[in-house]
C-alpha cells in the first residue's frame, strides 16, 4: 500500500501506546474518490485547510489538450524536446499517460513563497479573514472559534494547496530509479520536506543540499542569508546516482604509467593509521636492499611493544600478497622519513588495484567519488553566476531570479546518462535554464537526453528590461533563450547527431465537442449534432495532437507530412497513427494507407458521403492490415 499510495500510510498507536504504521482509510477513500471525503480521525500527518480539495484536484480529469505552436518551434517535425506553455497542473495531467513512469529526472524551482513580487508572482498567502473562514476559525456570525487565529498557517496553506497536486502528478511520471530535485529556501524548507515525505514516502529521501546564493551580506543583516537548498528524493529506494570524477589538485606527479593511469598523488605511508595490531600484517619488507618493519621499528623494538600491549602497535595496511603485487606494478614508493625509510603508496587518477579470485589486477578507469551535501557551495552555483550567464546570452539582464546552468548541469550529471534517452522534466521552467542545460550537456558529450519544460504564460514585470525588450511573457523569454542556446551550440560545438530543437505546444481547450450527456439530458433531435466532433474549424496538426494524447502516445512523436491520393496526410511515429482531415476522401487513399499497415487511421466523419462509404474504407484497410482501426471524429 505504501508503494502505491505513500500518502495514506501514517503513524498511530496501539492499545499499549506503542507507535505503529497504519493505513489512513479516510485518505485512501480520498485517493479513490471523485468528491471530497471528510474524516475526523486523529493521526500524525501534515494538514492544512484545503488539503482534501487539492488532493481531489490531482484526481480530477482535464478537458484541455495540447495545441502545436509550430512557428515558435525549432525542427518541429523531428525534435523530441517539448516546451509547453500553460498551466502546469493541466499539462501534468495531459502527460500522465504518455509519460507514466518514464521520467528520469525532475528538477523544479517553484515559487519560494517569500511574499515578494518578482517576475514570478510568488506570494501564495491568504488574507486573514479568508483563512479564518475557510479553516473554520470563525463562525457564521464572525466570532473566533479557536485561540491564536493569526498563526502563520494562513501564509502556507495556499502554497501547499498549489504544490500538493502537482507533486502527486509528478510522482506518477518518475521511473522507479527516477529522482526529483526541488529548489527551496528557508521559508518553506520544513513544509516542503513534510509534503515530499508524504507524496514520495519518507524512506525515499536522499539529501538536502545547501546551495550558495551569494557571498556578501547587507550591513543591516543580523545574519546574512547566503544559501538556499536543493531537496532530493527518489521515486523508490532503487535510485543509484552517478559518481563524479575526481578533480583533486593533489594529482600532480607523473611516472612511466602516465599515458594510461594519468597522474598520481602520494598517499599516507603504508603503516599510517594503524589502530589495532594484526600479526598477519606485521612482516618485514625488503625493498631495494632496505629491510623495513612497520613504523621503522626493529624486530626487538616491535617485540617489546607487543609485550607491553598485545592489542596495539605498528603494522602494514596491506597484506604481504597485496604489497608484492602493488610493488611489482609501481604502486609503492620508498622515501626517507624522519625516523628512517618509509613506504608510501600511489593513488592514480585512472587506475586502481582490485581483488580478482586469488590474486589482484590493475583496473584502468577514471577515479570517481560520491557526491556530498557540500557540493553546491562553490561560487559557480551562485545567483551572481546565473545572472551573468543570462546576460551573456541575451546581452542584457533578461531575468533577475534564475538558477545557474552549472546547478542543473550538476544534477544532470548525477541522475542521467549520456548514452541513454533519459527524459528530464521541469514544470516550473521559468526562463528555461533546464532546457539550456540539457542542450549543452548533449552537445558536449553526444548524449540523447530529452527535456519537457512547462511554463505559464505569466507576464514579465512591466518595469523589467525583458519587458522593455518586447518579451511580454516569461514563456516567450524562455523560448528565445532556447533558440539562442541552439544558435550558440551550432557555432561553438561540433557535435553531430544531437537533438537541437524543441517543439512548442500550448495548453488549450479541446478541439473536439463534448458529447457526454446524462440519459435524461439527451433528446432525439440532438443526435445529429453528435456526428461531427470537431467543434470549430481546426488545424489538422492540432487535431492529430489531440489524437496522440487520446491514444497515450508521446506528444514528441515524429510528424511527417505527405500527399497521398491527392490529399494531405499526417504520419505520426512512422505511421503508427495516420490522420487525414480533408473534406473529401478518395477511395484510393485507403488502399495506399493500408500498405503502411498503421495502427490507427483518423479522419473526419463528415468526409464520408454516407455510412456505406465509411464501411468500404474500413474493408479496404483491413485487406492490407487486419489490425488497423479506422476512427472518425
XYZ file of C-alpha atoms in Angstrom:
633
model
C 0.000 0.000 0.000
C 2.870 2.365 0.781
C 4.335 1.754 -2.673
C 1.090 2.578 -4.482
C -0.280 5.294 -2.173
C 2.509 6.568 0.098
C 0.361 9.464 1.324
C -2.133 7.115 3.028
C 0.448 5.455 5.297
C 0.767 7.235 8.629
C 1.538 6.587 12.290
C -0.832 5.661 15.073
C -0.601 3.916 18.434
C -1.746 0.503 19.572
C -3.670 -0.288 22.758
C -0.444 -0.120 24.767
C 0.569 3.256 23.371
C 3.301 1.967 21.094
C 3.693 3.707 17.697
C 2.944 1.667 14.579
C 2.454 2.216 10.850
C -1.152 2.107 9.716
C -3.259 2.854 6.667
C -5.367 6.004 6.958
C -8.559 4.743 5.346
C -10.038 8.236 5.163
C -7.109 9.301 2.971
C -7.349 6.065 0.989
C -11.007 6.778 0.308
C -9.977 10.263 -0.849
C -7.421 8.798 -3.253
C -10.137 6.622 -4.784
C -12.959 9.148 -4.677
C -14.243 11.800 -7.058
C -15.506 14.025 -4.247
C -14.092 15.391 -1.010
C -14.102 12.835 1.777
C -14.207 14.090 5.366
C -12.502 12.220 8.183
C -12.108 13.307 11.817
C -9.692 10.578 12.901
C -6.675 11.853 14.842
C -3.365 10.899 13.230
C 0.218 12.011 12.586
C 0.146 13.975 9.330
C 0.722 17.286 7.630
C -2.635 19.010 7.380
C -3.897 22.385 6.249
C -7.196 23.927 5.162
C -7.780 22.933 1.546
C -5.696 19.752 1.563
C -8.560 17.444 0.613
C -9.644 19.783 -2.152
C -6.101 19.900 -3.521
C -5.883 16.090 -3.443
C -9.156 15.950 -5.348
C -7.753 18.448 -7.838
C -4.985 15.995 -8.737
C -7.562 13.283 -9.450
C -9.926 15.473 -11.497
C -9.679 14.750 -15.258
C -8.737 17.605 -17.537
C -10.730 18.813 -20.510
C -7.691 20.542 -22.035
C -5.412 19.456 -24.857
C -2.035 20.347 -26.336
C -2.035 22.534 -29.425
C 1.093 22.917 -31.597
C 2.807 26.307 -31.798
C 4.800 25.487 -34.906
C 6.110 28.983 -35.594
C 7.609 29.132 -32.084
C 9.494 25.839 -32.514
C 12.800 24.636 -33.916
C 12.784 21.443 -36.035
C 9.149 20.891 -35.077
C 8.613 17.657 -37.030
C 11.607 15.723 -35.694
C 12.667 17.104 -32.301
C 11.954 15.079 -29.149
C 12.117 18.084 -26.810
C 8.951 19.831 -25.648
C 8.211 23.334 -24.419
C 4.634 23.501 -23.121
C 3.045 26.878 -22.456
C 0.175 26.796 -19.993
C -0.969 25.844 -16.510
C 1.446 23.171 -15.290
C -1.303 21.337 -13.397
C -3.293 20.775 -16.587
C -0.128 19.964 -18.530
C 0.927 17.353 -15.975
C -2.498 15.723 -16.289
C -2.135 15.589 -20.073
C 1.264 13.903 -19.719
C 0.107 11.223 -17.285
C -0.480 8.529 -19.875
C 2.295 9.139 -22.432
C 4.999 9.681 -19.785
C 3.798 7.433 -16.966
C 6.900 6.026 -15.249
C 9.280 7.349 -17.940
C 10.940 10.468 -16.451
C 14.463 10.004 -15.075
C 14.966 13.441 -13.525
C 12.578 16.145 -12.404
C 14.071 19.489 -11.439
C 11.783 22.321 -10.357
C 12.360 25.783 -8.969
C 8.886 26.626 -7.634
C 7.885 29.941 -6.057
C 9.566 30.236 -2.669
C 6.513 31.802 -1.004
C 8.522 34.791 0.161
C 5.721 37.323 -0.244
C 7.870 39.338 -2.653
C 6.524 40.103 -6.105
C 9.327 39.455 -8.603
C 8.769 38.300 -12.170
C 7.159 35.248 -10.627
C 4.127 36.116 -8.567
C 5.322 34.097 -5.625
C 3.079 35.282 -2.779
C 0.668 32.461 -2.027
C -0.512 33.872 1.298
C -4.188 34.462 2.030
C -5.706 37.405 3.770
C -6.571 36.690 7.393
C -10.391 36.779 7.041
C -10.338 34.273 4.150
C -8.079 31.904 6.054
C -10.126 32.143 9.257
C -13.356 31.390 7.423
C -12.000 28.506 5.367
C -10.165 26.908 8.282
C -13.232 27.023 10.498
C -11.778 29.512 12.965
C -14.772 31.840 12.661
C -18.415 31.019 12.987
C -21.094 32.162 10.544
C -21.535 35.311 12.606
C -17.827 36.038 12.690
C -16.749 35.034 16.198
C -13.352 33.415 16.634
C -13.630 29.728 17.430
C -10.050 28.894 18.490
C -7.189 30.694 20.125
C -4.280 32.268 18.228
C -6.012 32.568 14.825
C -3.226 34.740 13.419
C -0.854 31.782 13.182
C 1.404 31.662 10.142
C -0.609 28.804 8.669
C -2.504 31.302 6.548
C 0.736 32.106 4.736
C 1.333 28.470 3.845
C -1.989 26.761 3.202
C -2.485 28.203 -0.295
C 1.142 27.458 -1.210
C 0.739 23.876 -0.035
C -2.517 23.512 -1.959
C -0.696 24.697 -5.066
C 2.253 22.326 -4.647
C 0.454 19.194 -3.422
C -1.473 18.133 -6.555
C 1.456 18.946 -8.819
C 3.850 16.805 -6.789
C 1.347 13.942 -6.727
C 1.046 14.043 -10.513
C 4.813 14.399 -10.928
C 5.431 11.272 -8.846
C 3.429 9.224 -11.350
C 5.766 10.278 -14.139
C 9.026 9.251 -12.440
C 10.751 5.981 -13.277
C 11.399 3.594 -10.415
C 15.016 4.785 -10.453
C 13.974 8.395 -11.042
C 14.945 11.419 -8.945
C 13.184 14.692 -8.171
C 15.179 17.753 -7.093
C 13.392 20.832 -5.739
C 14.948 24.235 -5.068
C 13.602 25.986 -1.973
C 14.714 28.407 0.736
C 14.183 28.662 4.485
C 10.613 29.979 4.149
C 9.185 26.613 3.145
C 12.021 24.109 3.588
C 10.419 22.372 6.554
C 6.982 22.393 4.938
C 8.309 21.109 1.625
C 10.191 18.319 3.395
C 6.993 17.157 5.067
C 4.904 17.271 1.904
C 7.620 15.497 -0.095
C 7.751 12.798 2.556
C 4.005 12.322 2.288
C 3.904 12.226 -1.510
C 7.102 10.289 -2.222
C 7.496 8.338 1.018
C 9.898 9.328 3.778
C 12.053 6.282 3.107
C 12.879 7.686 -0.349
C 14.547 10.845 0.973
C 18.100 11.204 -0.409
C 19.551 14.533 0.736
C 19.094 18.230 1.447
C 21.911 20.189 -0.161
C 22.657 23.827 0.693
C 23.393 25.964 -2.382
C 25.306 29.216 -2.165
C 23.250 32.169 -3.446
C 25.701 34.999 -2.764
C 28.827 35.751 -0.761
C 28.130 39.228 0.596
C 25.713 40.349 3.291
C 23.972 43.638 3.972
C 25.129 45.848 6.813
C 21.710 45.626 8.439
C 21.584 41.823 8.431
C 21.748 40.085 11.771
C 22.931 37.001 9.886
C 23.119 37.226 6.107
C 21.093 34.571 4.266
C 23.602 33.358 1.695
C 22.194 29.999 0.713
C 19.063 28.138 -0.218
C 18.570 24.383 -0.713
C 18.052 21.603 -3.212
C 15.914 18.822 -1.725
C 16.446 15.435 -3.399
C 14.044 12.483 -3.280
C 13.850 9.217 -5.167
C 10.790 7.523 -6.624
C 11.857 4.332 -4.836
C 14.874 3.124 -2.907
C 16.309 1.732 -6.178
C 17.902 5.084 -7.093
C 21.605 4.990 -7.981
C 23.333 8.313 -8.682
C 26.391 8.628 -10.891
C 29.671 9.272 -9.135
C 31.694 12.351 -10.004
C 35.205 12.309 -11.424
C 37.924 13.357 -9.018
C 39.364 16.821 -9.640
C 41.826 16.774 -6.722
C 44.819 19.124 -7.366
C 46.960 16.597 -5.483
C 47.229 14.549 -8.684
C 50.433 16.273 -9.829
C 53.146 13.591 -10.105
C 53.978 11.610 -13.224
C 55.735 8.306 -13.820
C 56.187 5.863 -16.689
C 52.480 4.919 -16.491
C 51.137 8.456 -17.028
C 49.768 7.712 -20.519
C 47.405 5.035 -19.182
C 46.998 5.713 -15.473
C 47.200 9.502 -15.526
C 48.974 11.482 -12.833
C 49.230 10.303 -9.253
C 49.379 11.676 -5.740
C 51.262 10.221 -2.772
C 49.097 8.621 -0.111
C 49.891 8.093 3.567
C 52.682 5.758 4.480
C 51.853 2.095 4.247
C 51.899 1.859 8.056
C 49.911 5.047 8.632
C 46.864 4.964 10.862
C 47.220 1.508 12.406
C 44.823 1.353 15.373
C 44.887 -2.341 16.162
C 47.708 -4.766 15.777
C 47.350 -7.759 13.435
C 50.081 -10.384 13.289
C 49.261 -11.169 9.655
C 50.060 -7.568 8.717
C 53.317 -7.476 10.678
C 56.054 -8.632 8.328
C 59.429 -7.416 7.171
C 59.777 -5.861 3.734
C 62.977 -5.982 1.721
C 62.708 -3.019 -0.675
C 65.621 -2.004 -2.871
C 68.029 -3.640 -0.408
C 66.488 -1.884 2.592
C 64.840 -4.059 5.237
C 61.859 -2.273 6.776
C 59.367 -3.129 9.504
C 56.116 -1.203 10.207
C 56.817 2.180 11.753
C 60.551 1.781 11.105
C 60.865 -0.390 14.232
C 63.396 -3.147 14.610
C 62.279 -6.671 15.428
C 63.388 -6.229 19.076
C 61.513 -2.919 19.390
C 58.356 -4.450 17.943
C 58.538 -7.412 20.323
C 58.900 -5.049 23.272
C 55.840 -3.065 22.159
C 53.719 -6.159 21.831
C 54.816 -7.398 25.234
C 53.574 -4.165 26.785
C 50.231 -4.199 24.929
C 49.384 -7.060 22.537
C 46.455 -5.114 21.000
C 48.426 -2.102 19.769
C 51.476 -1.499 17.644
C 52.566 -0.815 14.104
C 51.514 -2.985 11.207
C 51.070 -2.568 7.448
C 47.780 -1.523 5.854
C 48.306 -4.026 3.026
C 48.730 -7.773 3.230
C 52.000 -9.280 2.017
C 50.354 -10.514 -1.223
C 48.828 -7.096 -1.943
C 52.119 -5.337 -1.224
C 54.067 -7.632 -3.520
C 51.551 -7.053 -6.325
C 51.446 -3.286 -5.723
C 55.240 -3.100 -5.688
C 55.544 -5.058 -8.918
C 53.005 -2.724 -10.591
C 54.576 0.543 -9.430
C 52.048 1.468 -6.710
C 54.601 1.995 -3.900
C 57.425 4.497 -3.343
C 60.296 4.333 -0.837
C 61.175 7.707 0.749
C 63.347 8.813 3.638
C 61.387 9.795 6.729
C 62.319 11.453 9.995
C 62.837 8.102 11.697
C 64.198 6.214 8.720
C 62.912 4.925 5.383
C 59.100 4.867 4.903
C 56.919 3.281 2.236
C 54.296 5.487 0.559
C 51.501 4.355 -1.753
C 50.393 5.968 -5.004
C 46.825 6.910 -5.924
C 46.419 7.299 -9.698
C 43.771 9.344 -11.478
C 42.704 6.472 -13.717
C 43.884 3.238 -12.079
C 43.098 1.127 -9.017
C 44.060 -2.307 -7.694
C 41.159 -4.764 -7.498
C 40.891 -8.224 -5.964
C 40.285 -10.908 -8.569
C 39.937 -14.500 -7.349
C 43.086 -15.478 -5.525
C 45.082 -12.567 -6.885
C 44.939 -8.917 -7.911
C 44.818 -6.869 -11.111
C 45.112 -3.239 -12.151
C 41.818 -1.712 -13.302
C 42.144 1.231 -15.677
C 39.157 3.515 -15.122
C 38.583 7.156 -14.244
C 38.641 7.535 -10.465
C 35.341 8.812 -9.083
C 33.938 9.960 -5.791
C 30.491 10.045 -4.229
C 28.674 13.374 -4.311
C 28.319 15.185 -0.990
C 25.853 17.601 0.563
C 28.501 20.337 0.281
C 28.963 20.066 -3.476
C 26.789 23.113 -4.266
C 28.503 25.726 -2.084
C 31.066 26.824 -4.686
C 30.508 30.280 -6.167
C 29.835 28.812 -9.621
C 26.421 27.765 -8.248
C 25.502 31.260 -7.052
C 22.800 33.615 -8.291
C 25.501 36.035 -9.435
C 26.810 33.427 -11.860
C 23.252 32.721 -13.027
C 22.653 36.414 -13.774
C 25.952 36.686 -15.631
C 25.075 33.662 -17.758
C 21.690 35.060 -18.774
C 23.160 38.494 -19.501
C 25.847 36.923 -21.671
C 23.226 35.053 -23.676
C 20.804 37.963 -24.174
C 23.113 40.949 -23.979
C 21.000 42.440 -21.176
C 19.756 41.266 -17.730
C 16.764 39.382 -19.107
C 15.758 37.524 -15.953
C 16.555 38.561 -12.397
C 15.887 35.358 -10.497
C 17.054 32.216 -12.244
C 19.197 29.247 -11.308
C 22.715 28.869 -12.722
C 23.326 26.465 -15.583
C 26.047 24.803 -13.516
C 23.483 23.721 -10.916
C 21.268 21.907 -13.406
C 24.298 20.517 -15.255
C 25.484 19.008 -11.965
C 22.085 17.446 -11.283
C 22.050 16.055 -14.829
C 25.469 14.527 -14.195
C 24.217 12.839 -11.047
C 20.942 11.466 -12.372
C 21.204 10.963 -16.157
C 23.468 9.169 -18.619
C 24.786 10.441 -21.934
C 24.315 7.060 -23.618
C 20.595 6.852 -22.867
C 17.403 8.663 -23.821
C 16.800 9.921 -20.283
C 13.807 12.238 -20.010
C 14.170 15.423 -17.923
C 11.096 17.350 -16.727
C 10.828 20.890 -15.343
C 7.267 22.085 -14.767
C 8.292 25.441 -13.256
C 10.552 26.180 -16.214
C 10.923 29.935 -15.681
C 13.498 31.301 -18.107
C 14.365 27.825 -19.445
C 17.547 27.035 -17.502
C 16.855 23.290 -17.571
C 16.372 23.263 -21.337
C 19.639 25.104 -21.908
C 21.452 22.723 -19.569
C 20.169 19.650 -21.424
C 21.036 21.082 -24.843
C 24.561 21.981 -23.753
C 25.169 18.657 -21.998
C 24.074 16.701 -25.083
C 26.200 18.815 -27.389
C 29.286 18.263 -25.244
C 29.021 14.516 -24.634
C 26.889 13.437 -27.608
C 24.032 12.455 -25.309
C 20.380 11.912 -26.194
C 18.726 13.367 -23.117
C 15.306 14.889 -23.735
C 13.571 17.723 -21.915
C 9.976 18.686 -21.240
C 9.568 22.246 -19.969
C 6.256 23.660 -18.745
C 5.774 27.360 -18.106
C 2.696 29.520 -17.528
C 2.474 32.491 -19.938
C 2.840 34.818 -16.971
C 3.516 38.443 -17.742
C 7.019 39.735 -17.189
C 7.452 42.619 -14.798
C 6.497 45.755 -16.718
C 9.473 47.580 -15.201
C 11.950 44.869 -16.212
C 14.483 45.055 -19.021
C 12.898 41.941 -20.549
C 9.550 43.721 -20.918
C 11.284 46.748 -22.408
C 12.914 44.433 -24.975
C 9.500 43.131 -26.066
C 9.201 39.938 -24.012
C 5.654 40.186 -22.693
C 5.550 36.767 -21.018
C 8.086 34.556 -19.267
C 7.355 31.734 -21.705
C 8.324 33.983 -24.642
C 11.587 34.747 -22.872
C 12.253 31.053 -22.216
C 11.681 30.039 -25.841
C 14.045 32.770 -27.005
C 16.632 31.504 -24.540
C 16.390 28.044 -26.098
C 16.752 29.500 -29.602
C 19.853 31.461 -28.632
C 21.302 28.425 -26.903
C 20.828 26.328 -30.037
C 22.412 29.044 -32.171
C 25.399 29.174 -29.822
C 25.823 25.400 -29.900
C 25.817 25.350 -33.682
C 28.565 27.955 -33.683
C 30.763 26.742 -30.827
C 30.457 22.960 -30.783
C 30.955 20.386 -33.484
C 28.915 17.509 -32.031
C 26.602 15.969 -34.610
C 23.513 13.852 -34.367
C 22.199 15.521 -31.216
C 18.697 16.992 -30.970
C 18.979 20.783 -31.137
C 15.339 21.638 -31.456
C 12.199 21.918 -29.374
C 8.510 21.519 -30.126
C 6.399 24.350 -28.685
C 2.902 23.367 -27.551
C 0.144 25.238 -25.761
C -2.391 24.041 -23.220
C -5.761 24.956 -24.742
C -9.380 23.899 -24.810
C -10.128 20.713 -26.710
C -10.768 20.916 -30.446
C -13.497 18.287 -30.065
C -17.002 18.976 -28.852
C -18.094 17.416 -25.589
C -20.667 14.695 -26.243
C -21.045 13.320 -22.733
C -24.640 13.589 -21.538
C -26.749 12.046 -18.840
C -29.626 9.994 -20.323
C -32.300 12.453 -19.217
C -30.397 15.307 -20.884
C -30.380 13.706 -24.347
C -33.291 14.087 -26.776
C -33.776 12.540 -30.225
C -33.452 15.869 -32.106
C -29.998 16.336 -30.533
C -28.469 13.203 -32.081
C -27.470 14.660 -35.481
C -25.311 17.195 -33.627
C -23.072 14.395 -32.342
C -21.932 13.115 -35.725
C -19.268 15.831 -36.112
C -16.978 16.072 -33.097
C -14.732 18.850 -34.401
C -16.182 21.845 -32.582
C -14.671 24.552 -34.812
C -12.587 24.597 -37.998
C -9.247 23.330 -36.713
C -5.713 22.996 -37.972
C -5.086 19.343 -38.973
C -1.872 19.445 -36.950
C -3.847 20.410 -33.839
C -6.270 17.524 -34.404
C -3.543 14.905 -34.704
C -2.041 16.072 -31.411
C -5.425 15.585 -29.796
C -5.389 12.026 -31.114
C -1.829 11.444 -29.885
C -2.932 12.278 -26.353
C -6.121 10.252 -26.711
C -4.054 7.190 -27.624
C -1.484 7.823 -24.894
C 1.224 8.414 -27.493
C 4.193 10.674 -26.896
C 3.404 14.301 -27.886
C 7.036 14.393 -29.050
C 6.296 11.701 -31.657
C 7.826 12.483 -35.048
C 5.443 14.017 -37.587
C 5.752 13.514 -41.341
C 3.587 15.330 -43.898
C 2.916 13.634 -47.222
C 0.438 13.764 -50.079
C -1.413 10.524 -50.856
C -4.154 10.116 -53.439
C -4.131 13.890 -53.901
C -4.844 14.834 -50.250
C -2.663 15.927 -47.345
C -1.841 13.188 -44.851
C -0.050 13.332 -41.495
C 2.047 10.360 -40.343
C 2.952 10.191 -36.651
C 5.745 7.957 -35.316
C 6.459 6.058 -38.537
C 2.782 5.743 -39.424
C 1.702 4.279 -36.091
C -1.004 6.949 -36.328
C -2.191 8.325 -39.674
C -4.543 11.288 -39.979
C -6.277 12.932 -42.900
C -8.802 15.696 -42.305
C -9.650 16.600 -45.892
C -13.277 17.452 -46.683
C -13.480 14.562 -49.185
C -11.552 11.288 -49.039
C -10.943 9.483 -52.342
C -11.350 5.669 -52.022
C -7.839 5.174 -53.401
C -6.489 6.843 -50.261
C -7.399 3.886 -48.065
C -5.648 1.415 -50.353
C -2.446 3.474 -50.116
C -2.814 3.848 -46.347
C -3.369 0.115 -45.925
C 0.057 -0.603 -47.411
C 1.593 1.327 -44.479
C -0.185 -1.002 -42.000
C -0.895 1.770 -39.474
C -2.330 1.003 -36.059
C -4.969 3.699 -36.376
C -6.304 5.944 -39.135
C -8.232 9.056 -38.079
C -10.495 11.023 -40.405
C -13.473 13.361 -40.078
C -16.860 11.689 -40.113
C -18.246 14.382 -42.408
C -15.665 13.399 -45.045
C -17.765 10.344 -45.929
C -20.914 10.918 -48.011
C -22.699 8.095 -46.195
C -22.238 5.101 -43.878
C -21.569 2.752 -46.782
C -18.500 4.787 -47.791
C -17.133 4.505 -44.272
C -17.681 0.731 -44.185
C -15.940 0.350 -47.545
C -12.977 2.364 -46.259
C -12.562 0.048 -43.274
C -12.753 -3.017 -45.524
C -10.084 -1.637 -47.824
C -7.778 -1.015 -44.849
C -8.466 -4.495 -43.472
C -7.481 -6.023 -46.788
C -3.925 -4.905 -46.085
C -3.834 -4.891 -42.292
C -6.393 -6.568 -40.043
C -5.067 -4.651 -37.032
C -5.703 -1.170 -38.460
C -8.528 0.709 -36.744
C -10.451 3.434 -38.550
C -11.653 6.192 -36.230
C -13.900 9.065 -37.247
C -14.316 12.334 -35.406
